[in-house]
CSV table of C-alpha atoms and ligand atoms in Angstrom, one decimal:
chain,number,residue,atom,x,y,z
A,1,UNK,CA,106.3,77.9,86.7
A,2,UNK,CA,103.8,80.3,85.6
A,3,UNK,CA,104.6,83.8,85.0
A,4,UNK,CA,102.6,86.2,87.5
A,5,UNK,CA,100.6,89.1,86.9
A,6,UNK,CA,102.2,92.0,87.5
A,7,UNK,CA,100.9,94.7,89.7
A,8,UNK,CA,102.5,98.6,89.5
A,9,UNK,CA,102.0,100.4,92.4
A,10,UNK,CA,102.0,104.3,92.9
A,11,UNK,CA,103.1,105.5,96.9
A,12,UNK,CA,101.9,108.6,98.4
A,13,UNK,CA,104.5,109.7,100.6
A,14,UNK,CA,107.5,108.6,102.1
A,15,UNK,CA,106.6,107.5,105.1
A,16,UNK,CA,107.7,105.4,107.9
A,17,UNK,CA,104.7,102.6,107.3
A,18,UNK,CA,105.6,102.8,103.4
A,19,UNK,CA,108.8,101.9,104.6
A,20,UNK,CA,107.7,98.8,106.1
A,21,UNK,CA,104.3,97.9,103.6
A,22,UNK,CA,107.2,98.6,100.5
A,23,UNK,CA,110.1,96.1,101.0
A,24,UNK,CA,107.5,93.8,102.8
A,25,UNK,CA,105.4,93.3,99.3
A,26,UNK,CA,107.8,94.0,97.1
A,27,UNK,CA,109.5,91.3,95.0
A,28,UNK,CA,107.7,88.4,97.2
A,29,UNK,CA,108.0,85.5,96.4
A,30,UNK,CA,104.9,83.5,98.5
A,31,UNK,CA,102.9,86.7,96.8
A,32,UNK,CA,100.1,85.9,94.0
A,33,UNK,CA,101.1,88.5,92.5
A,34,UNK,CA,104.5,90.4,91.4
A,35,UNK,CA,104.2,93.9,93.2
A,36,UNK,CA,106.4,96.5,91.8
A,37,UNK,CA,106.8,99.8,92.8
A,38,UNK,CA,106.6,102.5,89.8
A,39,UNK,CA,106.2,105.8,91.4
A,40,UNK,CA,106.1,108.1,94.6
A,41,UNK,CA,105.8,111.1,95.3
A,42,UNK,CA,107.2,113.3,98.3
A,43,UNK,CA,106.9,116.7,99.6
A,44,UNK,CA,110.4,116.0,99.9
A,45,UNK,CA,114.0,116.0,97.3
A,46,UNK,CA,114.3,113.4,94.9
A,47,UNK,CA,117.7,113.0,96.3
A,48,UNK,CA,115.9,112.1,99.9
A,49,UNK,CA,113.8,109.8,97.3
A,50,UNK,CA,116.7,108.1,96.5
A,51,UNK,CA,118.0,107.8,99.8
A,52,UNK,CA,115.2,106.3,101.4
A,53,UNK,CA,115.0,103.7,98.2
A,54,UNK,CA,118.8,102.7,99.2
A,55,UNK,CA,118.2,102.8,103.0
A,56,UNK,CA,114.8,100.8,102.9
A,57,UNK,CA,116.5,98.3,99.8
A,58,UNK,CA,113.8,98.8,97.2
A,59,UNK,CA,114.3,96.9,94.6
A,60,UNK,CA,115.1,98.7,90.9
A,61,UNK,CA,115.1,102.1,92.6
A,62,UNK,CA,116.2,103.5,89.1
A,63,UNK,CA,113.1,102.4,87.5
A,64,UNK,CA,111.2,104.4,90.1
A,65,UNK,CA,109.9,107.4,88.8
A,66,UNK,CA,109.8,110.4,91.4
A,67,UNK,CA,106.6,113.1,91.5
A,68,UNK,CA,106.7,116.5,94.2
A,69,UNK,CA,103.4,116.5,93.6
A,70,UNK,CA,100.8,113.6,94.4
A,71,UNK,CA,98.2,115.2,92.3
A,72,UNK,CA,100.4,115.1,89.4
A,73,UNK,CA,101.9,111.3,90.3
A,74,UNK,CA,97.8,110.6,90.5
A,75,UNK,CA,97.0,112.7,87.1
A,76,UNK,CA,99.6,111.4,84.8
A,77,UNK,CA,101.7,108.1,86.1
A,78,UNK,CA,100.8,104.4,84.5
A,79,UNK,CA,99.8,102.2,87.7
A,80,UNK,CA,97.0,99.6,88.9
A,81,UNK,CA,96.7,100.7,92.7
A,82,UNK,CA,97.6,104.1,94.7
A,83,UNK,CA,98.7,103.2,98.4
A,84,UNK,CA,98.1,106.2,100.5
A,85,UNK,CA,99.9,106.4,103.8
A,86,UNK,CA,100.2,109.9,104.7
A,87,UNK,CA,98.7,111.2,108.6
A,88,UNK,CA,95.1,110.2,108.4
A,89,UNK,CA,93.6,113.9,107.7
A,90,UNK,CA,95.0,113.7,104.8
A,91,UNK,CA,93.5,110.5,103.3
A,92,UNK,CA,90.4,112.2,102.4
A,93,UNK,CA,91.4,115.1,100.7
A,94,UNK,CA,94.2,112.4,98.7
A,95,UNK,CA,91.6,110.2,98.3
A,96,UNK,CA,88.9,111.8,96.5
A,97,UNK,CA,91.4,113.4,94.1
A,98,UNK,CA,92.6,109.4,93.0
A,99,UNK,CA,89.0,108.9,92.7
A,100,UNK,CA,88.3,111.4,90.5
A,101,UNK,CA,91.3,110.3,88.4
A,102,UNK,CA,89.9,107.1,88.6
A,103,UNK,CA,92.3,105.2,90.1
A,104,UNK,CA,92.3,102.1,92.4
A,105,UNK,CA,93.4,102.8,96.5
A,106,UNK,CA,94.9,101.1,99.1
A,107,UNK,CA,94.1,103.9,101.8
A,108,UNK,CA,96.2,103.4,105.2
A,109,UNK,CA,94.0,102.8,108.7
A,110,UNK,CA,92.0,105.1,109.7
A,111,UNK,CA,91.2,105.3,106.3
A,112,UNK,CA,89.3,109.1,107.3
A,113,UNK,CA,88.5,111.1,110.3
A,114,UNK,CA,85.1,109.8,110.2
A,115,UNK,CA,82.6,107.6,109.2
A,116,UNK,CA,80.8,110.2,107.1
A,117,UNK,CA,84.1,111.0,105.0
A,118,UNK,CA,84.5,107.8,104.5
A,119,UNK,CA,80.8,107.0,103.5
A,120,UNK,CA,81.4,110.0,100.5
A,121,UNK,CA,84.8,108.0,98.9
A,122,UNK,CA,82.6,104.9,99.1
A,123,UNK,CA,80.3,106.0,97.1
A,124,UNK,CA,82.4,107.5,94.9
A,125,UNK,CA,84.4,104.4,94.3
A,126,UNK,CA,81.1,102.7,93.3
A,127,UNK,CA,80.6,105.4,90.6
A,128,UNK,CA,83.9,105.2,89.1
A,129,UNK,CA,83.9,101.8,89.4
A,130,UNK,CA,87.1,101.6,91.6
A,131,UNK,CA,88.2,99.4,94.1
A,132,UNK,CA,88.8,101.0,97.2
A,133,UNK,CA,90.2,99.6,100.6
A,134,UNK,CA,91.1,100.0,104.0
A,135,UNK,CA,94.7,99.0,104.8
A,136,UNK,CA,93.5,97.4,108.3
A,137,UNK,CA,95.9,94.9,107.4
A,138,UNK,CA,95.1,92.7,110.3
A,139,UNK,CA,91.8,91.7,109.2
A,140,UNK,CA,94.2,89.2,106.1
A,141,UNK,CA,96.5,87.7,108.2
A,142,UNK,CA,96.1,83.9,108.4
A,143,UNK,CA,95.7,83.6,112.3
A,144,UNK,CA,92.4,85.9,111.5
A,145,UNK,CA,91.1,84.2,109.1
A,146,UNK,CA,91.4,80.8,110.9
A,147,UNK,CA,89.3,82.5,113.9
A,148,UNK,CA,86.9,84.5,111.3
A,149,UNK,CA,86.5,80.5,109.3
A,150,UNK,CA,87.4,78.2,111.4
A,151,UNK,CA,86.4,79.5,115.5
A,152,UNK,CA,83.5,81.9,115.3
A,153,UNK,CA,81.3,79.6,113.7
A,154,UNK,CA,82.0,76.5,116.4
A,155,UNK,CA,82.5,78.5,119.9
A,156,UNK,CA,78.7,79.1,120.4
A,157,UNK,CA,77.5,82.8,121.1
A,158,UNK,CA,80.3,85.5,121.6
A,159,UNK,CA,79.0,87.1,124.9
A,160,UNK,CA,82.0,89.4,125.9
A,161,UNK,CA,85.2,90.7,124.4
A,162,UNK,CA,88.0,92.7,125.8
A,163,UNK,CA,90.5,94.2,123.2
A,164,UNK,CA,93.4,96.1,124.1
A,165,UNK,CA,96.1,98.0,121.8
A,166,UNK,CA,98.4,99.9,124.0
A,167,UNK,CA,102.6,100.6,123.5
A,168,UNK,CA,103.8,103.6,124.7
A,169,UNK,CA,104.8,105.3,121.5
A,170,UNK,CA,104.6,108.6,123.7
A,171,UNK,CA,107.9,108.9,125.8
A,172,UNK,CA,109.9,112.0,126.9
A,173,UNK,CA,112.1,112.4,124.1
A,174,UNK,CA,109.0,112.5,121.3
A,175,UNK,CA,108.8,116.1,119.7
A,176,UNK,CA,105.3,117.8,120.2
A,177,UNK,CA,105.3,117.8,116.3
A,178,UNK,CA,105.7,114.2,116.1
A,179,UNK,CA,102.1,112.7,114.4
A,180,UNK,CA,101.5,110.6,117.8
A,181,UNK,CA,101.3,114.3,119.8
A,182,UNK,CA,100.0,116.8,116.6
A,183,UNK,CA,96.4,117.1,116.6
A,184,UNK,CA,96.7,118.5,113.2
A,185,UNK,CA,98.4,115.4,112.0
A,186,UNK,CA,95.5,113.5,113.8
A,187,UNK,CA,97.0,112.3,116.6
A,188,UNK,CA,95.1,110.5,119.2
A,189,UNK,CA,95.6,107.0,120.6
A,190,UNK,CA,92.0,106.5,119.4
A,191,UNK,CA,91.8,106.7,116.0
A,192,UNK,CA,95.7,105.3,115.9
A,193,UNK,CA,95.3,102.6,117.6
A,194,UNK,CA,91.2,102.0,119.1
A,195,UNK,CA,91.0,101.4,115.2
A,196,UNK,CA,93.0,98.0,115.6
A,197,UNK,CA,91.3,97.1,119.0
A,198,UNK,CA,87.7,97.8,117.7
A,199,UNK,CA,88.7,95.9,114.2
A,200,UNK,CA,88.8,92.5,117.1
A,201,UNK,CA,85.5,93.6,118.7
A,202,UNK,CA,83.8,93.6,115.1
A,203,UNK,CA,85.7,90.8,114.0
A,204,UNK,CA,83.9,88.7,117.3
A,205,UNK,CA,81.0,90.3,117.2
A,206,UNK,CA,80.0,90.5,113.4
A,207,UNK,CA,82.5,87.6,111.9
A,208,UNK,CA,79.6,85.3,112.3
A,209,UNK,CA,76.3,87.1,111.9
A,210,UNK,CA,76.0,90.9,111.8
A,211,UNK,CA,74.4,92.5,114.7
A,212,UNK,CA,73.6,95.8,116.1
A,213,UNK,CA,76.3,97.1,118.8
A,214,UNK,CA,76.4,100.4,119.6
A,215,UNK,CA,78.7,102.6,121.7
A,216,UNK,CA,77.6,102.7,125.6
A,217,UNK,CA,80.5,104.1,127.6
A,218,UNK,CA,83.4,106.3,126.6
A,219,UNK,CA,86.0,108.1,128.5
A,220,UNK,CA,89.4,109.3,128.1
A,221,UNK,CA,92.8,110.3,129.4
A,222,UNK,CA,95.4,112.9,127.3
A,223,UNK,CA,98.6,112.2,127.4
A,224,UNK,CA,100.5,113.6,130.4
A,225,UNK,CA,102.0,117.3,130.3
A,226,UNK,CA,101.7,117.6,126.0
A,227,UNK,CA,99.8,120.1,124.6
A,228,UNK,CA,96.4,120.2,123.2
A,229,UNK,CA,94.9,117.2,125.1
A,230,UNK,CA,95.4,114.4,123.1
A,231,UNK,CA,94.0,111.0,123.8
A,232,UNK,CA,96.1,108.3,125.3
A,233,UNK,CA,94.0,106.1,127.8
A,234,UNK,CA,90.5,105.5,126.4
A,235,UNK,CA,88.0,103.3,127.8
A,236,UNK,CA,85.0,102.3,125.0
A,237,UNK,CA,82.3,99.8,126.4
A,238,UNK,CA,80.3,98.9,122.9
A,239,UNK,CA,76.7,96.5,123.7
A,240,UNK,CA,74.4,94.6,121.3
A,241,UNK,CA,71.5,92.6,122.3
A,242,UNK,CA,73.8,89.3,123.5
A,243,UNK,CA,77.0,90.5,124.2
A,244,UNK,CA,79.6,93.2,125.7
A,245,UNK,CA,83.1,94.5,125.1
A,246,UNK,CA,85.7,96.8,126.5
A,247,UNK,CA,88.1,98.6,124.4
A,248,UNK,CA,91.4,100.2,125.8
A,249,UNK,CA,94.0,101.8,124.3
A,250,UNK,CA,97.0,103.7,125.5
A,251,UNK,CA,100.2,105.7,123.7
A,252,UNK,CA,101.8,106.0,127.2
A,253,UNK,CA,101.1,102.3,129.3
A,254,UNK,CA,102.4,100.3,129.9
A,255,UNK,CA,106.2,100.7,130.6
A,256,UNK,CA,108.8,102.6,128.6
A,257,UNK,CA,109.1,103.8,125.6
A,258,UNK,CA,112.3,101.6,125.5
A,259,UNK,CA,113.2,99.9,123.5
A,260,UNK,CA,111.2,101.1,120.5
A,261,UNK,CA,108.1,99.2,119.3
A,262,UNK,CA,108.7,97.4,116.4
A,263,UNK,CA,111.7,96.2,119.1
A,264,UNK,CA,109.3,95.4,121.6
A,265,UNK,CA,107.2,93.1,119.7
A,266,UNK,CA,108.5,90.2,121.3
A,267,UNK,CA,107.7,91.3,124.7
A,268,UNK,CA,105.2,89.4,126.5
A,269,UNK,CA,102.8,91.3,128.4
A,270,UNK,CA,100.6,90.3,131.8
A,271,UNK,CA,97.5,89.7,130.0
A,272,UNK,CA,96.5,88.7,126.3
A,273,UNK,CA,95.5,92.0,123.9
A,274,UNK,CA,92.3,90.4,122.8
A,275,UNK,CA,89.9,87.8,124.9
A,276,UNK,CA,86.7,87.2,123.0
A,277,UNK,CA,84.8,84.6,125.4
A,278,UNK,CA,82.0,82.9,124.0
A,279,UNK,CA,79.6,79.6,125.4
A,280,UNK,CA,82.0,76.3,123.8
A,281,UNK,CA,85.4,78.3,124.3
A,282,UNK,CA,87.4,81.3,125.1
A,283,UNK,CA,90.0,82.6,122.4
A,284,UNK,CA,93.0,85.2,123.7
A,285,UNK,CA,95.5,86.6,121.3
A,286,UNK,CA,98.5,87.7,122.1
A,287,UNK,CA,100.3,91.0,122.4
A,288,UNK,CA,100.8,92.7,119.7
A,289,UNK,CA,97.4,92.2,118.2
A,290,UNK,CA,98.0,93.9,114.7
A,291,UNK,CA,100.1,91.0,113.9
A,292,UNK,CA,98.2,87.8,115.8
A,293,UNK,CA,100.5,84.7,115.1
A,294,UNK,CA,98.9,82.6,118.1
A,295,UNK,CA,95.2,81.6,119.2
A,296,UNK,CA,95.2,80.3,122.3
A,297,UNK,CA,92.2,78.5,122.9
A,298,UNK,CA,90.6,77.3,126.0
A,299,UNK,CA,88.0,74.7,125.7
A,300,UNK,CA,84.4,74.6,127.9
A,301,UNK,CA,82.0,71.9,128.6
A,302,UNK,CA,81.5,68.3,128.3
A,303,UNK,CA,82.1,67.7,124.8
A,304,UNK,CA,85.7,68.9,125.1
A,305,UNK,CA,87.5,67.1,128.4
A,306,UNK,CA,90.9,65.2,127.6
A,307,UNK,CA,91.3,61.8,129.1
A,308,UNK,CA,91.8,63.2,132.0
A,309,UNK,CA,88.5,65.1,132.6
A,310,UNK,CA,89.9,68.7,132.5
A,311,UNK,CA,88.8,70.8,129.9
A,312,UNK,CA,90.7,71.0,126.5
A,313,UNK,CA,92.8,74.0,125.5
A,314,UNK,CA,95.2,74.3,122.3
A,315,UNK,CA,97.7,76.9,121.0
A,316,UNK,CA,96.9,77.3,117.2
A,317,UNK,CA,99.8,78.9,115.6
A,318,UNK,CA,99.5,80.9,112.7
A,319,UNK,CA,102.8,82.4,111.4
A,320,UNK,CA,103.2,85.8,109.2
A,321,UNK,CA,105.0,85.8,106.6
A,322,UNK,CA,107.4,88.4,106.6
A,323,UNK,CA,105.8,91.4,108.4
A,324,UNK,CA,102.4,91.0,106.6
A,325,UNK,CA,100.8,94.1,105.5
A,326,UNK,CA,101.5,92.2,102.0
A,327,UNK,CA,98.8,89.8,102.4
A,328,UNK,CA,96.2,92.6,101.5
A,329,UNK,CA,98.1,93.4,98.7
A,330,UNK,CA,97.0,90.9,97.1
A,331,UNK,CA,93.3,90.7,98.2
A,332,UNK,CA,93.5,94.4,96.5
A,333,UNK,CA,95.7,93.3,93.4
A,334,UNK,CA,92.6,90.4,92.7
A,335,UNK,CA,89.8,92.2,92.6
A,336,UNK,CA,91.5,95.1,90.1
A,337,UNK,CA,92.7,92.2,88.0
A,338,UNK,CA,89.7,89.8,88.3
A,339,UNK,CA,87.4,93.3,87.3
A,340,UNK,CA,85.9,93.4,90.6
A,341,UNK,CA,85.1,96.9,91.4
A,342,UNK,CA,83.7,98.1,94.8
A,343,UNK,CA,84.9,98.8,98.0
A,344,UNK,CA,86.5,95.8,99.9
A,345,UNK,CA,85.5,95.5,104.0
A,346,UNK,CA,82.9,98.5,103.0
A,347,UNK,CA,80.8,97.7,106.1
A,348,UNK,CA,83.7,96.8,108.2
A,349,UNK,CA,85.3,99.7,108.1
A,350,UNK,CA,82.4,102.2,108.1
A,351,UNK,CA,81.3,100.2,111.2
A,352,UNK,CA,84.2,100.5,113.1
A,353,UNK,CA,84.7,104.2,111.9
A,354,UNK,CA,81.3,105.0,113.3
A,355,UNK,CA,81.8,103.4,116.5
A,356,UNK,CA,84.9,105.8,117.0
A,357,UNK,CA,82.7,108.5,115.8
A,358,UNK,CA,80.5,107.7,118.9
A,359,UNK,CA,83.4,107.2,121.3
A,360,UNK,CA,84.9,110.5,120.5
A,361,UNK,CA,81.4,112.4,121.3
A,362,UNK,CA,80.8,110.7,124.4
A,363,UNK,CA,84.4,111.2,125.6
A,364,UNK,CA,84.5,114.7,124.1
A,365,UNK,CA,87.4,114.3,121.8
A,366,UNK,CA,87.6,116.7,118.6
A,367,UNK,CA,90.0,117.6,116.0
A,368,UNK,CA,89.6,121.2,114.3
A,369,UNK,CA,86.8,121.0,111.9
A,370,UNK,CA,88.4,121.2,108.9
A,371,UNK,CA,89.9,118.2,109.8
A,372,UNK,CA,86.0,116.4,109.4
A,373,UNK,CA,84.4,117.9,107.1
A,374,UNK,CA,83.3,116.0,104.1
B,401,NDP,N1,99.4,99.7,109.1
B,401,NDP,C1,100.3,100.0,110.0
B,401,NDP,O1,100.9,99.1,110.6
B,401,NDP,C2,100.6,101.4,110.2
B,401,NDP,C3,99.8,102.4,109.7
B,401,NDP,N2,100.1,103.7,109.9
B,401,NDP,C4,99.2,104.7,109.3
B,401,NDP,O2,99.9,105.3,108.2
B,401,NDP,C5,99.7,106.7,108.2
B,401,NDP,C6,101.0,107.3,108.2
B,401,NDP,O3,101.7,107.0,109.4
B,401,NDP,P1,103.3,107.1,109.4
B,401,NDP,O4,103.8,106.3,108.4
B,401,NDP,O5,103.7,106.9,110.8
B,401,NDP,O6,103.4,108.7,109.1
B,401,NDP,P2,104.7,109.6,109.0
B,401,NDP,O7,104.8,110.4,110.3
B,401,NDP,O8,105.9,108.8,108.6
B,401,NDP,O9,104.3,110.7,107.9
B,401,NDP,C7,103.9,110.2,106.7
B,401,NDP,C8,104.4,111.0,105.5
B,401,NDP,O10,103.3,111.8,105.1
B,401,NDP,C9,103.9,113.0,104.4
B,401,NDP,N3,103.3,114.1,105.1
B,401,NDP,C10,103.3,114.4,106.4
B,401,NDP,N4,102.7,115.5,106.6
B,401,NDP,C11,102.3,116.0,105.4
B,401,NDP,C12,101.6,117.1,104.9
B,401,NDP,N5,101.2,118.0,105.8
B,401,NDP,N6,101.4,117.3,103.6
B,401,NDP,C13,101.9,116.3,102.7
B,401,NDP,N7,102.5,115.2,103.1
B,401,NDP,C14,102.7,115.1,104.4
B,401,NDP,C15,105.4,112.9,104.6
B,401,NDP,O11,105.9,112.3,103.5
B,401,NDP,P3,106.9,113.0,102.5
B,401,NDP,O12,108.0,113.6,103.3
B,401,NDP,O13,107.4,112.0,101.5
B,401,NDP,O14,106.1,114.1,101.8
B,401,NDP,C16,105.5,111.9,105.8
B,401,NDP,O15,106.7,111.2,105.8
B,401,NDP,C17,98.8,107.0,109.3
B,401,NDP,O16,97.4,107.1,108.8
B,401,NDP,C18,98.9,105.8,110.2
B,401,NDP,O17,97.7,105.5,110.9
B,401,NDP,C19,101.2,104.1,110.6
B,401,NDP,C20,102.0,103.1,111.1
B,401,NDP,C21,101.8,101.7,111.0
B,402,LIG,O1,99.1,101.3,112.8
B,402,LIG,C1,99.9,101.3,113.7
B,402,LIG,O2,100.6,100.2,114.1
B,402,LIG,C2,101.5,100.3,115.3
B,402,LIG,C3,102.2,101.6,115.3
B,402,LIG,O3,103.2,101.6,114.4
B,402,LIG,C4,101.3,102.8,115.1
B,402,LIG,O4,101.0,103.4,116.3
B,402,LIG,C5,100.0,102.6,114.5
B,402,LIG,O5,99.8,103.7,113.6
């Protein structure tokens, strides 16, 4: 069998989604390439480094070399890709200082605060000639793809979406300092978790043709009795010349915080997350929709009656492989070893960063400004 290219990754932080994007593309097998983790670095001790390696079953843990300092780990270490998964007000400041070390980045969603942060490492990345990318992992998973190549372009006209991302990650026993409930860490069930909800809106509205859709409506709810009003139930109506959707999200609705959410996956919830009705068919995906394995799709109109005269409808399934935030590993690991600089989903994710620019000045939701400026 052919031998496959390796790809040495750096991690910024130990975090909890490293612990989950690490052992997922590590060492796997249905992977194009062979992902190997080389360094990390932590505010923390290297013997919590080596804990976390043995608790999340990394694989050669010894040949992992562990920095205190990211700028150092981004100065000095030997790797293809930096994957930077720290709370998202720190992505920009982390970001700009791989770039300037020239150094390819896997950025975790929200890749920045805002559009206009993000705009400045984009254009940095094209001078360096970097790649650079958003780690809105949903956007490579193969039920998404099948809807992006195979639906859009045979349901007719998308004329309305609704696209929901809400768990209640917010329950009594969640410290104040937790990342969900610190505005400093950029908490804010808009920019956590609108990002995933308004990835579906731009994937229905733009996957075929790109259009103009602008933010029309936004209002919000903070969380109940937490400091420092932080957004839980927002409302975002976005419009373009043919078609509307409504974006909710929630930290707090519905139910309990019990059990925990990578737990309550499997839960099925009244409605579908994501609707995106259109002239030939209407498409609903599942809860949770950052990990769509299912399309269900119902069917309109003569030209698609059973036997029977009713109107066709199908259940597409579309596994994951393991928990998938490996597939975009190796979208990353192709265009750094295929010498294809630039910044993968550019427009995608400056779009979607924009409309959540908008949403947060119509709904009156701010971070301190150091927190935005670029
Ligand atoms: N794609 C996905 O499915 C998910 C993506 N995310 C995204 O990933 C990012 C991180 O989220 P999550 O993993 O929950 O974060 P964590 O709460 O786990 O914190 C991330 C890590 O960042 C480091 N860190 C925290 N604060 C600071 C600081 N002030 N200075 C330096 N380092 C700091 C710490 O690492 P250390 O102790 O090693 O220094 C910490 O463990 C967010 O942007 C989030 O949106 C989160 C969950 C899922
Ligand atoms: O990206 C995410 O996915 C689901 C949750 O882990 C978390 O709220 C969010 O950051």
């Amino acid at each position: 069998m052919e031998q496959k290219q390796t790809c040495r990754w750096a991690a910024l932080s130990l975090s909890n989604i490293a612990s989950v994007f690490l052992p997922d593309v590590l060492g796997r097998e249905d992977a194009e390439y062979e992902h190997k983790l080389v360094a990390i670095s932590t505010t923390g001790s290297n013997e919590r480094a080596q804990k976390w390696f043995k608790d999340n079953k990394l694989p050669d843990p010894d040949s992992i070399v562990v920095y205190n300092s990211w700028r150092t780990m981004l100065e000095q270490d030997d790797f293809d890709i930096v994957y930077i998964s720290t709370p998202h007000p720190l992505h920009y400041e982390e970001m700009l200082k791989a770039l300037e070390c020239k150094r390819n980045i896997l950025v975790e969603k929200p890749a920045t605060m805002n559009a206009a942060q993000y705009r400045k490492c984009i254009e940095l990345a094209n001078q360096q000639g970097v790649v650079l990318m958003e780690a809105m992992w949903t956007r490579y998973l193969p039920a998404t793809k099948y809807l992006k190549d195979e639906l859009l372009p045979k349901i007719g006209k998308v004329r309305r979406v609704y696209s929901d991302f809400s768990f209640p990650i917010v329950g009594p026993d969640l410290q104040d300092t937790s990342r969900f409930l610190d505005k400093a860490a950029g908490a804010g069930a808009l920019l956590d978790q609108g990002v995933y909800a308004l990835t579906w809106v731009d994937l229905a509205l733009n996957g075929v043709e790109v259009g103009a859709t602008k933010v029309v409506h936004s209002s919000s709810w903070s969380v109940p009795e937490r400091p420092d009003e932080v957004d839980d139930i927002n409302t975002v109506v976005l419009a373009n010349k043919d078609a509307t959707a409504i974006v909710t999200t929630s930290m707090t609705i519905p139910g309990s915080s019990k059990p925990p959410f990578y737990v309550r996956l499997s839960a099925q919830k009244a409605a579908p997350s994501v609707r995106i009705e259109a002239a030939e068919a209407s498409v609903a995906i599942p809860f949770p929709p950052i990990r769509p394995e299912e399309l269900h799709v119902q069917w309109y109109g003569y030209a698609h009656l059973n036997d029977d005269g009713t109107e066709k409808n199908e259940i597409i399934k579309k596994p994951v492989s393991g928990w998938g935030t490996w597939y975009q590993a190796d979208i990353i690991a192709a265009a750094v070893f295929n010498k294809q600089p630039g910044v993968i989903g550019a427009e995608e994710s400056s779009r979607v960063l924009g409309w959540m620019d908008e949403a947060r000045r119509l709904a009156n939701i701010t971070y301190d400004k150091k927190l935005e400026q670029v």
